[in-house]
Amino acid sequence: MATAVRDSWPQRVLDAASAPLPEERSARLAALARRFGIDVAELGAVNPAARALVPERWARQFRVVPLDATDHEIVLATADPLDLECERTLEFATGRQVRFALAAPADVLEAVNRAYLDGAAAPAAPDLTHEVQMLSVEQEVAPPMAMDEHGGSVTRLVDELLAGGVAAGASDIHIEPEERGIAVRHRIDGVLRAARILPLGIARPLVSRIKIVSGLDIADRLRPQDGRARVAVNGAAVDLRVSTLPASRGEKVVIRILDRRSALRSLDAMGFRAEERACIETLLDCREGLILVTGPTGSGKTTTLYAALQRLQQRNLNIVTVEDPIEYRIPGIVQVQVHERAGLTFASALRSIMRQDPDVLLVGEIRDRETAEIAIQASLTGHLVLSTLHTNDAASAVTRLADFGVAPYKIATAVKGVLAQRLVRRLCDCARPGRIAAVAERAACARCRGEGYRGRLAIVEVLVASPEFERRVAAGAPTERLAESARRGGMRSLWESGLAHVRDGATSLDELRRVAAPPSPGNLQAAPAAPAGPDPIPSPVSRSPITLDVGTVEVYVIHPHPDGWRVLVLQRADETIRPGSWEVVTGSIDGDERPEEAAVREAREETGLDVSRLYCVAVQPFYLPRRASLQLAVIFAAFVDDPEGVVLSDEHQQFAWLDVDRARERFTWPRSQRTIGDIVHLLSPANLGRVEDVLRVR
């Protein structure tokens, strides 16, 4: 059975209580008792009622003497008033509150011998007494032990369950009473696997034991509870987060295993592709602003943030975190645990932390408007703030902040980037593409237990805020339009990130489908031939995934001047794509928006001008390699009556009204040079009457 290792008093304190001279020993005992706020024990008499509550083996195990007892309290003489294991165990077993009285170790041992020497020891404790021995804060978990014919010790069973979960590499242990028994399942690499079935009759003592381990109320079976514990497995400390939930057949228990060895990783170890990691590191180089990590529970958000903090530590920064709960301790970083009952919330902690001159803040989760406002304000006043949100994709994080009530212009200024991530299982070496292993060999693989997968890696979409993105956020654009802007800036979707790992042979297409949604039917994407399942055989033919999307408009803004047409040409800003090039108004079609509606809107947003007449003159295809997308651009000619008052967006830095010939020369792209000629031919006064009813859409 596991042996408990307690953090007891220093030995010198016990030695002080065992001074050689009686007068000196009494004085020191009295001083120690005052220090701990307890009485000095009177060992002359033992109340038989108290002795009956504490069996002899308990008294010797915990080195206590039962002195007195009432209906609500039991007084125990001890040399170690810090023995929480003894206190919790005997409180549960006797049903009374334990009150310690201090005595010297030798006197306690002598009193135990006297109390139980006359043979009047208390009757043997029921089976449960052994089962409730406290699993201390630091405990060495025993290797699996077989149950005896009476069901064995629940203490040993809990140790066995914990050791088995850690050895299997589980992130969670699920213990759930069912009709056939207590089902024990392990979540390994994100997938639940059946581990064993236990007799249903031990459900209550089993849950009670786990509650004692994690400091929960064993008498309260009608409310959910959350607790923590720390154990040592093979000499390594492992933190546990325990959650109980009342269910129809009893309480369900989930034990989250927080193994520091596997959780505190570097960004390189997360499995990001080189271009994704480069974008993330660019975001971390920011001196101020808000960086968000989004995804469902279990998607690795905290692991990514901790990896980011370890990278930021290299810059000798003052880093402070506010978490609920603190999952892993990081040396050199101040970590604050939220305690809402005591009034220490995310918001109140952030207010105090701002007076501590931090360089980097990590907010475990933005849950409400107050926290969001303070985090954004901190990011706007020279601090780098990292946090998480529960959203399905990167662009939705901005919408969620707006839903909290944060002003869009603040969000646009504060948010520097968003990561949306999922975890997919890695293919084991026995199932790698190009290595056709025998079925028996795969089934016998000790690393993956025949599953074909071992470990996980992250797929991610990295949204880096661009001037266009910030402008759309400030304007309150919907999520779809924000996502389109991010994709135009180079963001790849989760599906595209996963496909890259599939092509590399790191995971399978089936595994990618399990955690990420493929493109919608309106934007179908042909997947490459890829390994699926534990026995992948690479396809001899692989085609690039291509999408076809009518998603872009180009608008030639024209003023019919009496001396001839004037065409508006725009020069792109230096911070954007195609910097310095001269072009026409270009933009995306949002959601269910019709192309002509998008043309009018984009003309107004990019130039501030109102369109009086609009003509659809052509449809042009072009290829976007970063999105692997074949785009169709709908070409419009937009006539404006008043050319004054042009107001450019952040995408452009100059404009000019030029006649047709000079505009043709100024355009950077040959396609624009050709298209303006087509527009003149189609819409000139000589031809307009013949095509007006066909081309005019507004």
mmCIF file of C-alpha atoms in Angstrom, residues 153-489:
data_model
loop_
_atom_site.group_PDB
_atom_site.id
_atom_site.type_symbol
_atom_site.label_atom_id
_atom_site.label_comp_id
_atom_site.label_asym_id
_atom_site.label_seq_id
_atom_site.Cartn_x
_atom_site.Cartn_y
_atom_site.Cartn_z
ATOM 1 C CA SER A 153 -8.883 -1.575 0.736
ATOM 2 C CA VAL A 154 -10.540 1.397 -0.927
ATOM 3 C CA THR A 155 -7.392 3.333 -0.115
ATOM 4 C CA ARG A 156 -5.328 0.900 -2.151
ATOM 5 C CA LEU A 157 -7.941 0.960 -4.916
ATOM 6 C CA VAL A 158 -7.791 4.752 -5.224
ATOM 7 C CA ASP A 159 -3.996 4.587 -5.290
ATOM 8 C CA GLU A 160 -4.236 1.962 -8.004
ATOM 9 C CA LEU A 161 -6.668 4.025 -10.079
ATOM 10 C CA LEU A 162 -4.450 7.110 -9.863
ATOM 11 C CA ALA A 163 -1.279 5.204 -10.662
ATOM 12 C CA GLY A 164 -2.960 3.438 -13.563
ATOM 13 C CA GLY A 165 -4.240 6.694 -15.045
ATOM 14 C CA VAL A 166 -0.862 8.386 -14.808
ATOM 15 C CA ALA A 167 0.944 5.355 -16.246
ATOM 16 C CA ALA A 168 -1.487 5.230 -19.182
ATOM 17 C CA GLY A 169 -0.832 8.887 -19.973
ATOM 18 C CA ALA A 170 -4.439 9.880 -19.275
ATOM 19 C CA SER A 171 -5.401 13.529 -18.954
ATOM 20 C CA ASP A 172 -8.610 12.610 -17.069
ATOM 21 C CA ILE A 173 -9.975 9.667 -15.108
ATOM 22 C CA HIS A 174 -13.773 9.301 -15.272
ATOM 23 C CA ILE A 175 -15.474 7.263 -12.533
ATOM 24 C CA GLU A 176 -19.182 6.828 -13.209
ATOM 25 C CA PRO A 177 -21.722 4.480 -11.541
ATOM 26 C CA GLU A 178 -23.722 2.538 -14.110
ATOM 27 C CA GLU A 179 -26.249 -0.273 -13.982
ATOM 28 C CA ARG A 180 -23.599 -2.948 -14.520
ATOM 29 C CA GLY A 181 -21.057 -1.415 -12.111
ATOM 30 C CA ILE A 182 -18.695 1.518 -11.728
ATOM 31 C CA ALA A 183 -17.193 2.340 -15.124
ATOM 32 C CA VAL A 184 -13.627 3.697 -15.035
ATOM 33 C CA ARG A 185 -12.513 5.410 -18.217
ATOM 34 C CA HIS A 186 -9.300 7.175 -19.212
ATOM 35 C CA ARG A 187 -9.168 10.123 -21.576
ATOM 36 C CA ILE A 188 -5.987 9.541 -23.546
ATOM 37 C CA ASP A 189 -5.016 11.964 -26.322
ATOM 38 C CA GLY A 190 -8.517 13.416 -26.182
ATOM 39 C CA VAL A 191 -10.386 10.104 -26.581
ATOM 40 C CA LEU A 192 -12.196 8.221 -23.788
ATOM 41 C CA ARG A 193 -11.171 4.595 -23.385
ATOM 42 C CA ALA A 194 -12.678 2.006 -21.045
ATOM 43 C CA ALA A 195 -10.218 0.964 -18.323
ATOM 44 C CA ARG A 196 -12.141 -1.339 -15.955
ATOM 45 C CA ILE A 197 -15.456 -2.066 -14.234
ATOM 46 C CA LEU A 198 -15.677 -2.006 -10.420
ATOM 47 C CA PRO A 199 -18.412 -3.474 -8.190
ATOM 48 C CA LEU A 200 -21.294 -1.072 -7.724
ATOM 49 C CA GLY A 201 -21.367 -1.750 -3.965
ATOM 50 C CA ILE A 202 -18.135 0.171 -3.317
ATOM 51 C CA ALA A 203 -19.348 3.363 -5.021
ATOM 52 C CA ARG A 204 -19.999 5.333 -1.835
ATOM 53 C CA PRO A 205 -16.747 4.521 0.021
ATOM 54 C CA LEU A 206 -14.792 4.993 -3.203
ATOM 55 C CA VAL A 207 -16.195 8.492 -3.741
ATOM 56 C CA SER A 208 -15.727 9.301 -0.044
ATOM 57 C CA ARG A 209 -12.088 8.311 -0.254
ATOM 58 C CA ILE A 210 -11.522 10.526 -3.304
ATOM 59 C CA LYS A 211 -13.264 13.401 -1.528
ATOM 60 C CA ILE A 212 -10.988 13.025 1.480
ATOM 61 C CA VAL A 213 -7.977 13.046 -0.825
ATOM 62 C CA SER A 214 -9.085 16.326 -2.427
ATOM 63 C CA GLY A 215 -10.409 18.051 0.690
ATOM 64 C CA LEU A 216 -14.129 17.877 -0.186
ATOM 65 C CA ASP A 217 -17.158 17.421 2.065
ATOM 66 C CA ILE A 218 -17.901 13.703 2.222
ATOM 67 C CA ALA A 219 -21.291 14.287 3.828
ATOM 68 C CA ASP A 220 -22.596 16.423 0.963
ATOM 69 C CA ARG A 221 -23.704 14.128 -1.833
ATOM 70 C CA LEU A 222 -26.406 16.360 -3.334
ATOM 71 C CA ARG A 223 -24.279 19.210 -4.698
ATOM 72 C CA PRO A 224 -21.397 19.327 -7.179
ATOM 73 C CA GLN A 225 -17.994 19.930 -5.589
ATOM 74 C CA ASP A 226 -14.522 20.804 -6.831
ATOM 75 C CA GLY A 227 -11.215 20.142 -5.083
ATOM 76 C CA ARG A 228 -7.490 19.648 -5.567
ATOM 77 C CA ALA A 229 -4.788 17.255 -4.423
ATOM 78 C CA ARG A 230 -1.139 16.533 -5.093
ATOM 79 C CA VAL A 231 0.407 13.078 -5.314
ATOM 80 C CA ALA A 232 3.842 11.775 -6.213
ATOM 81 C CA VAL A 233 4.135 9.014 -8.775
ATOM 82 C CA ASN A 234 7.561 7.441 -9.125
ATOM 83 C CA GLY A 235 9.049 10.436 -7.371
ATOM 84 C CA ALA A 236 7.400 13.049 -9.633
ATOM 85 C CA ALA A 237 4.727 15.417 -8.290
ATOM 86 C CA VAL A 238 1.381 15.288 -10.086
ATOM 87 C CA ASP A 239 -1.463 17.711 -9.359
ATOM 88 C CA LEU A 240 -5.074 16.540 -9.446
ATOM 89 C CA ARG A 241 -8.251 18.541 -10.002
ATOM 90 C CA VAL A 242 -11.290 16.641 -8.767
ATOM 91 C CA SER A 243 -14.898 17.329 -9.732
ATOM 92 C CA THR A 244 -17.948 15.473 -8.397
ATOM 93 C CA LEU A 245 -21.453 15.570 -9.871
ATOM 94 C CA PRO A 246 -24.630 13.986 -8.413
ATOM 95 C CA ALA A 247 -26.172 11.630 -10.998
ATOM 96 C CA SER A 248 -29.066 9.176 -11.147
ATOM 97 C CA ARG A 249 -27.034 6.183 -9.871
ATOM 98 C CA GLY A 250 -24.682 8.046 -7.587
ATOM 99 C CA GLU A 251 -21.946 10.622 -7.819
ATOM 100 C CA LYS A 252 -19.793 10.812 -10.919
ATOM 101 C CA VAL A 253 -16.159 11.785 -10.343
ATOM 102 C CA VAL A 254 -13.750 13.224 -12.881
ATOM 103 C CA ILE A 255 -10.088 13.528 -11.897
ATOM 104 C CA ARG A 256 -8.023 15.833 -14.099
ATOM 105 C CA ILE A 257 -4.350 14.818 -14.050
ATOM 106 C CA LEU A 258 -2.068 17.834 -14.305
ATOM 107 C CA ASP A 259 1.352 16.394 -15.004
ATOM 108 C CA ARG A 260 3.895 19.203 -15.113
ATOM 109 C CA ARG A 261 6.316 17.048 -17.091
ATOM 110 C CA SER A 262 3.965 16.792 -20.071
ATOM 111 C CA ALA A 263 2.155 20.129 -19.762
ATOM 112 C CA LEU A 264 4.891 22.764 -19.575
ATOM 113 C CA ARG A 265 6.051 22.660 -23.165
ATOM 114 C CA SER A 266 7.797 25.055 -25.491
ATOM 115 C CA LEU A 267 6.133 26.462 -28.577
ATOM 116 C CA ASP A 268 8.305 24.139 -30.668
ATOM 117 C CA ALA A 269 6.935 21.105 -28.809
ATOM 118 C CA MET A 270 3.298 22.090 -29.453
ATOM 119 C CA GLY A 271 3.519 20.820 -33.039
ATOM 120 C CA PHE A 272 2.865 24.142 -34.787
ATOM 121 C CA ARG A 273 4.081 24.360 -38.360
ATOM 122 C CA ALA A 274 6.973 26.702 -39.029
ATOM 123 C CA GLU A 275 4.845 29.470 -40.556
ATOM 124 C CA GLU A 276 2.305 29.240 -37.743
ATOM 125 C CA ARG A 277 4.983 29.402 -35.069
ATOM 126 C CA ALA A 278 6.549 32.413 -36.820
ATOM 127 C CA CYS A 279 3.223 34.274 -36.677
ATOM 128 C CA ILE A 280 2.780 33.420 -32.986
ATOM 129 C CA GLU A 281 6.285 34.605 -32.146
ATOM 130 C CA THR A 282 5.632 37.825 -34.046
ATOM 131 C CA LEU A 283 2.610 38.434 -31.836
ATOM 132 C CA LEU A 284 4.647 37.731 -28.696
ATOM 133 C CA ASP A 285 7.174 40.333 -29.799
ATOM 134 C CA CYS A 286 4.503 43.016 -29.306
ATOM 135 C CA ARG A 287 5.172 45.286 -26.343
ATOM 136 C CA GLU A 288 1.509 45.955 -25.685
ATOM 137 C CA GLY A 289 -1.890 44.788 -26.839
ATOM 138 C CA LEU A 290 -4.260 41.861 -26.305
ATOM 139 C CA ILE A 291 -3.552 38.333 -27.587
ATOM 140 C CA LEU A 292 -6.366 35.806 -27.264
ATOM 141 C CA VAL A 293 -6.359 32.001 -27.456
ATOM 142 C CA THR A 294 -9.734 30.426 -28.193
ATOM 143 C CA GLY A 295 -11.168 26.947 -28.372
ATOM 144 C CA PRO A 296 -13.308 24.503 -26.398
ATOM 145 C CA THR A 297 -12.306 22.859 -23.125
ATOM 146 C CA GLY A 298 -9.388 20.492 -23.641
ATOM 147 C CA SER A 299 -8.053 22.183 -26.777
ATOM 148 C CA GLY A 300 -4.697 23.069 -25.199
ATOM 149 C CA LYS A 301 -5.300 26.781 -24.612
ATOM 150 C CA THR A 302 -3.580 26.846 -21.211
ATOM 151 C CA THR A 303 -0.633 24.811 -22.475
ATOM 152 C CA THR A 304 -0.144 27.266 -25.342
ATOM 153 C CA LEU A 305 -0.313 30.253 -23.003
ATOM 154 C CA TYR A 306 2.184 28.711 -20.591
ATOM 155 C CA ALA A 307 4.512 28.015 -23.525
ATOM 156 C CA ALA A 308 4.160 31.672 -24.520
ATOM 157 C CA LEU A 309 4.967 32.798 -20.969
ATOM 158 C CA GLN A 310 8.121 30.696 -20.907
ATOM 159 C CA ARG A 311 9.236 32.393 -24.115
ATOM 160 C CA LEU A 312 8.437 35.848 -22.709
ATOM 161 C CA GLN A 313 10.451 35.028 -19.578
ATOM 162 C CA GLN A 314 13.583 35.151 -21.697
ATOM 163 C CA ARG A 315 13.129 38.944 -21.983
ATOM 164 C CA ASN A 316 13.409 39.439 -18.195
ATOM 165 C CA LEU A 317 9.896 40.829 -17.873
ATOM 166 C CA ASN A 318 7.648 41.225 -14.838
ATOM 167 C CA ILE A 319 4.952 38.622 -15.564
ATOM 168 C CA VAL A 320 1.825 38.223 -13.434
ATOM 169 C CA THR A 321 -1.041 35.783 -14.003
ATOM 170 C CA VAL A 322 -4.615 35.646 -12.660
ATOM 171 C CA GLU A 323 -5.997 32.117 -12.947
ATOM 172 C CA ASP A 324 -8.884 29.960 -11.782
ATOM 173 C CA PRO A 325 -7.448 27.533 -11.006
ATOM 174 C CA ILE A 326 -3.666 27.747 -11.224
ATOM 175 C CA GLU A 327 -2.965 24.548 -13.137
ATOM 176 C CA TYR A 328 0.835 24.575 -13.122
ATOM 177 C CA ARG A 329 3.380 26.533 -11.112
ATOM 178 C CA ILE A 330 5.964 28.354 -13.230
ATOM 179 C CA PRO A 331 9.134 29.483 -11.423
ATOM 180 C CA GLY A 332 9.855 33.180 -11.778
ATOM 181 C CA ILE A 333 6.248 34.176 -12.492
ATOM 182 C CA VAL A 334 3.792 35.603 -9.957
ATOM 183 C CA GLN A 335 0.574 33.573 -10.151
ATOM 184 C CA VAL A 336 -2.630 34.741 -8.442
ATOM 185 C CA GLN A 337 -5.448 32.301 -7.619
ATOM 186 C CA VAL A 338 -8.979 33.684 -8.011
ATOM 187 C CA HIS A 339 -11.100 33.280 -4.877
ATOM 188 C CA GLU A 340 -14.562 34.639 -5.600
ATOM 189 C CA ARG A 341 -16.001 33.912 -2.152
ATOM 190 C CA ALA A 342 -13.308 36.103 -0.634
ATOM 191 C CA GLY A 343 -13.937 38.810 -3.215
ATOM 192 C CA LEU A 344 -10.816 38.102 -5.271
ATOM 193 C CA THR A 345 -12.247 37.974 -8.798
ATOM 194 C CA PHE A 346 -10.474 38.354 -12.121
ATOM 195 C CA ALA A 347 -11.501 42.005 -12.244
ATOM 196 C CA SER A 348 -10.506 42.904 -8.661
ATOM 197 C CA ALA A 349 -7.174 41.074 -9.000
ATOM 198 C CA LEU A 350 -6.408 42.909 -12.245
ATOM 199 C CA ARG A 351 -7.025 46.274 -10.611
ATOM 200 C CA SER A 352 -4.500 45.484 -7.885
ATOM 201 C CA ILE A 353 -1.990 43.967 -10.281
ATOM 202 C CA MET A 354 -1.955 47.130 -12.367
ATOM 203 C CA ARG A 355 -0.348 48.862 -9.391
ATOM 204 C CA GLN A 356 2.435 46.235 -9.350
ATOM 205 C CA ASP A 357 4.094 47.550 -12.543
ATOM 206 C CA PRO A 358 3.664 44.379 -14.654
ATOM 207 C CA ASP A 359 5.006 44.042 -18.196
ATOM 208 C CA VAL A 360 2.929 41.005 -19.136
ATOM 209 C CA LEU A 361 -0.457 39.935 -17.763
ATOM 210 C CA LEU A 362 -2.117 36.574 -18.229
ATOM 211 C CA VAL A 363 -5.847 36.498 -17.503
ATOM 212 C CA GLY A 364 -6.977 32.879 -17.255
ATOM 213 C CA GLU A 365 -10.303 33.600 -18.948
ATOM 214 C CA ILE A 366 -12.350 36.644 -19.907
ATOM 215 C CA ARG A 367 -15.796 35.792 -18.575
ATOM 216 C CA ASP A 368 -17.638 39.098 -18.252
ATOM 217 C CA ARG A 369 -17.698 42.721 -19.311
ATOM 218 C CA GLU A 370 -15.810 44.021 -16.281
ATOM 219 C CA THR A 371 -12.866 41.674 -16.834
ATOM 220 C CA ALA A 372 -12.891 42.392 -20.578
ATOM 221 C CA GLU A 373 -12.868 46.155 -20.016
ATOM 222 C CA ILE A 374 -9.961 46.027 -17.549
ATOM 223 C CA ALA A 375 -7.934 43.643 -19.722
ATOM 224 C CA ILE A 376 -8.402 45.836 -22.779
ATOM 225 C CA GLN A 377 -7.615 48.975 -20.804
ATOM 226 C CA ALA A 378 -4.400 47.325 -19.583
ATOM 227 C CA SER A 379 -3.464 46.431 -23.157
ATOM 228 C CA LEU A 380 -4.051 50.040 -24.224
ATOM 229 C CA THR A 381 -1.787 51.442 -21.509
ATOM 230 C CA GLY A 382 1.447 49.698 -22.416
ATOM 231 C CA HIS A 383 0.938 46.129 -21.186
ATOM 232 C CA LEU A 384 0.929 42.871 -23.117
ATOM 233 C CA VAL A 385 -2.172 40.921 -22.058
ATOM 234 C CA LEU A 386 -2.774 37.235 -22.833
ATOM 235 C CA SER A 387 -6.109 35.558 -22.200
ATOM 236 C CA THR A 388 -8.585 32.914 -23.386
ATOM 237 C CA LEU A 389 -12.140 32.883 -24.686
ATOM 238 C CA HIS A 390 -14.504 30.034 -25.505
ATOM 239 C CA THR A 391 -15.228 30.549 -29.219
ATOM 240 C CA ASN A 392 -15.151 28.217 -32.194
ATOM 241 C CA ASP A 393 -12.830 30.272 -34.397
ATOM 242 C CA ALA A 394 -10.491 33.232 -34.257
ATOM 243 C CA ALA A 395 -12.769 35.884 -35.764
ATOM 244 C CA SER A 396 -15.579 35.056 -33.319
ATOM 245 C CA ALA A 397 -13.367 36.190 -30.427
ATOM 246 C CA VAL A 398 -13.834 39.805 -31.505
ATOM 247 C CA THR A 399 -17.597 39.340 -31.706
ATOM 248 C CA ARG A 400 -17.603 37.802 -28.218
ATOM 249 C CA LEU A 401 -15.825 40.856 -26.774
ATOM 250 C CA ALA A 402 -18.414 43.059 -28.465
ATOM 251 C CA ASP A 403 -21.171 40.901 -26.951
ATOM 252 C CA PHE A 404 -19.707 41.683 -23.527
ATOM 253 C CA GLY A 405 -20.374 45.343 -24.271
ATOM 254 C CA VAL A 406 -16.839 46.505 -25.087
ATOM 255 C CA ALA A 407 -16.736 49.396 -27.563
ATOM 256 C CA PRO A 408 -15.664 48.221 -31.063
ATOM 257 C CA TYR A 409 -13.074 50.980 -31.427
ATOM 258 C CA LYS A 410 -11.347 49.766 -28.240
ATOM 259 C CA ILE A 411 -11.342 46.189 -29.501
ATOM 260 C CA ALA A 412 -9.890 47.300 -32.837
ATOM 261 C CA THR A 413 -7.040 49.116 -31.124
ATOM 262 C CA ALA A 414 -6.303 46.510 -28.448
ATOM 263 C CA VAL A 415 -6.483 43.125 -30.211
ATOM 264 C CA LYS A 416 -3.180 42.283 -31.868
ATOM 265 C CA GLY A 417 -3.970 38.689 -32.686
ATOM 266 C CA VAL A 418 -6.139 35.644 -31.992
ATOM 267 C CA LEU A 419 -5.246 31.948 -31.988
ATOM 268 C CA ALA A 420 -7.988 29.354 -32.403
ATOM 269 C CA GLN A 421 -6.692 25.849 -31.857
ATOM 270 C CA ARG A 422 -7.584 22.193 -31.537
ATOM 271 C CA LEU A 423 -5.549 19.112 -30.675
ATOM 272 C CA VAL A 424 -5.315 16.149 -33.046
ATOM 273 C CA ARG A 425 -3.657 12.822 -32.347
ATOM 274 C CA ARG A 426 -0.268 12.095 -33.895
ATOM 275 C CA LEU A 427 0.200 8.958 -35.909
ATOM 276 C CA CYS A 428 2.405 6.468 -34.113
ATOM 277 C CA ASP A 429 5.625 5.358 -35.788
ATOM 278 C CA CYS A 430 4.000 2.000 -36.473
ATOM 279 C CA ALA A 431 1.323 3.714 -38.583
ATOM 280 C CA ARG A 432 3.374 6.362 -40.384
ATOM 281 C CA PRO A 433 2.885 6.787 -44.142
ATOM 282 C CA GLY A 434 5.516 4.945 -46.126
ATOM 283 C CA ARG A 435 5.936 2.309 -43.422
ATOM 284 C CA ILE A 436 3.547 -0.574 -44.120
ATOM 285 C CA ALA A 437 3.728 -2.518 -40.888
ATOM 286 C CA ALA A 438 2.206 -5.919 -40.394
ATOM 287 C CA VAL A 439 -1.169 -5.990 -38.644
ATOM 288 C CA ALA A 440 0.270 -8.089 -35.835
ATOM 289 C CA GLU A 441 3.110 -5.643 -35.376
ATOM 290 C CA ARG A 442 0.735 -2.707 -35.112
ATOM 291 C CA ALA A 443 -1.521 -4.533 -32.671
ATOM 292 C CA ALA A 444 1.469 -5.359 -30.498
ATOM 293 C CA CYS A 445 2.919 -1.837 -30.550
ATOM 294 C CA ALA A 446 3.602 -0.955 -26.918
ATOM 295 C CA ARG A 447 3.842 2.765 -27.599
ATOM 296 C CA CYS A 448 0.292 3.210 -28.934
ATOM 297 C CA ARG A 449 -1.305 -0.021 -27.609
ATOM 298 C CA GLY A 450 -2.381 -0.871 -31.150
ATOM 299 C CA GLU A 451 -4.372 2.346 -31.581
ATOM 300 C CA GLY A 452 -2.135 3.768 -34.285
ATOM 301 C CA TYR A 453 -1.885 7.133 -32.492
ATOM 302 C CA ARG A 454 0.478 8.394 -29.833
ATOM 303 C CA GLY A 455 0.559 11.938 -28.478
ATOM 304 C CA ARG A 456 -1.078 15.048 -29.881
ATOM 305 C CA LEU A 457 -0.197 18.155 -31.844
ATOM 306 C CA ALA A 458 -1.942 21.490 -32.313
ATOM 307 C CA ILE A 459 -3.718 22.708 -35.411
ATOM 308 C CA VAL A 460 -4.305 26.424 -35.330
ATOM 309 C CA GLU A 461 -5.624 29.410 -37.208
ATOM 310 C CA VAL A 462 -3.568 32.495 -36.418
ATOM 311 C CA LEU A 463 -5.273 35.830 -36.947
ATOM 312 C CA VAL A 464 -2.840 38.730 -37.026
ATOM 313 C CA ALA A 465 -4.614 42.086 -36.938
ATOM 314 C CA SER A 466 -4.064 44.127 -40.115
ATOM 315 C CA PRO A 467 -5.161 47.716 -40.789
ATOM 316 C CA GLU A 468 -8.090 46.404 -42.833
ATOM 317 C CA PHE A 469 -9.081 44.030 -40.033
ATOM 318 C CA GLU A 470 -8.893 46.812 -37.438
ATOM 319 C CA ARG A 471 -11.038 49.060 -39.611
ATOM 320 C CA ARG A 472 -13.718 46.433 -39.970
ATOM 321 C CA VAL A 473 -13.682 45.679 -36.248
ATOM 322 C CA ALA A 474 -14.109 49.377 -35.455
ATOM 323 C CA ALA A 475 -17.025 49.518 -37.899
ATOM 324 C CA GLY A 476 -18.755 46.627 -36.125
ATOM 325 C CA ALA A 477 -18.522 44.245 -39.091
ATOM 326 C CA PRO A 478 -20.026 40.751 -38.630
ATOM 327 C CA THR A 479 -17.901 37.698 -37.913
ATOM 328 C CA GLU A 480 -18.018 36.451 -41.517
ATOM 329 C CA ARG A 481 -16.580 39.689 -42.824
ATOM 330 C CA LEU A 482 -13.867 39.742 -40.174
ATOM 331 C CA ALA A 483 -12.913 36.183 -41.083
ATOM 332 C CA GLU A 484 -12.745 37.114 -44.764
ATOM 333 C CA SER A 485 -10.437 40.010 -43.966
ATOM 334 C CA ALA A 486 -8.227 37.733 -41.868
ATOM 335 C CA ARG A 487 -8.036 35.155 -44.663
ATOM 336 C CA ARG A 488 -7.063 37.861 -47.113
ATOM 337 C CA GLY A 489 -4.271 38.720 -44.691
#
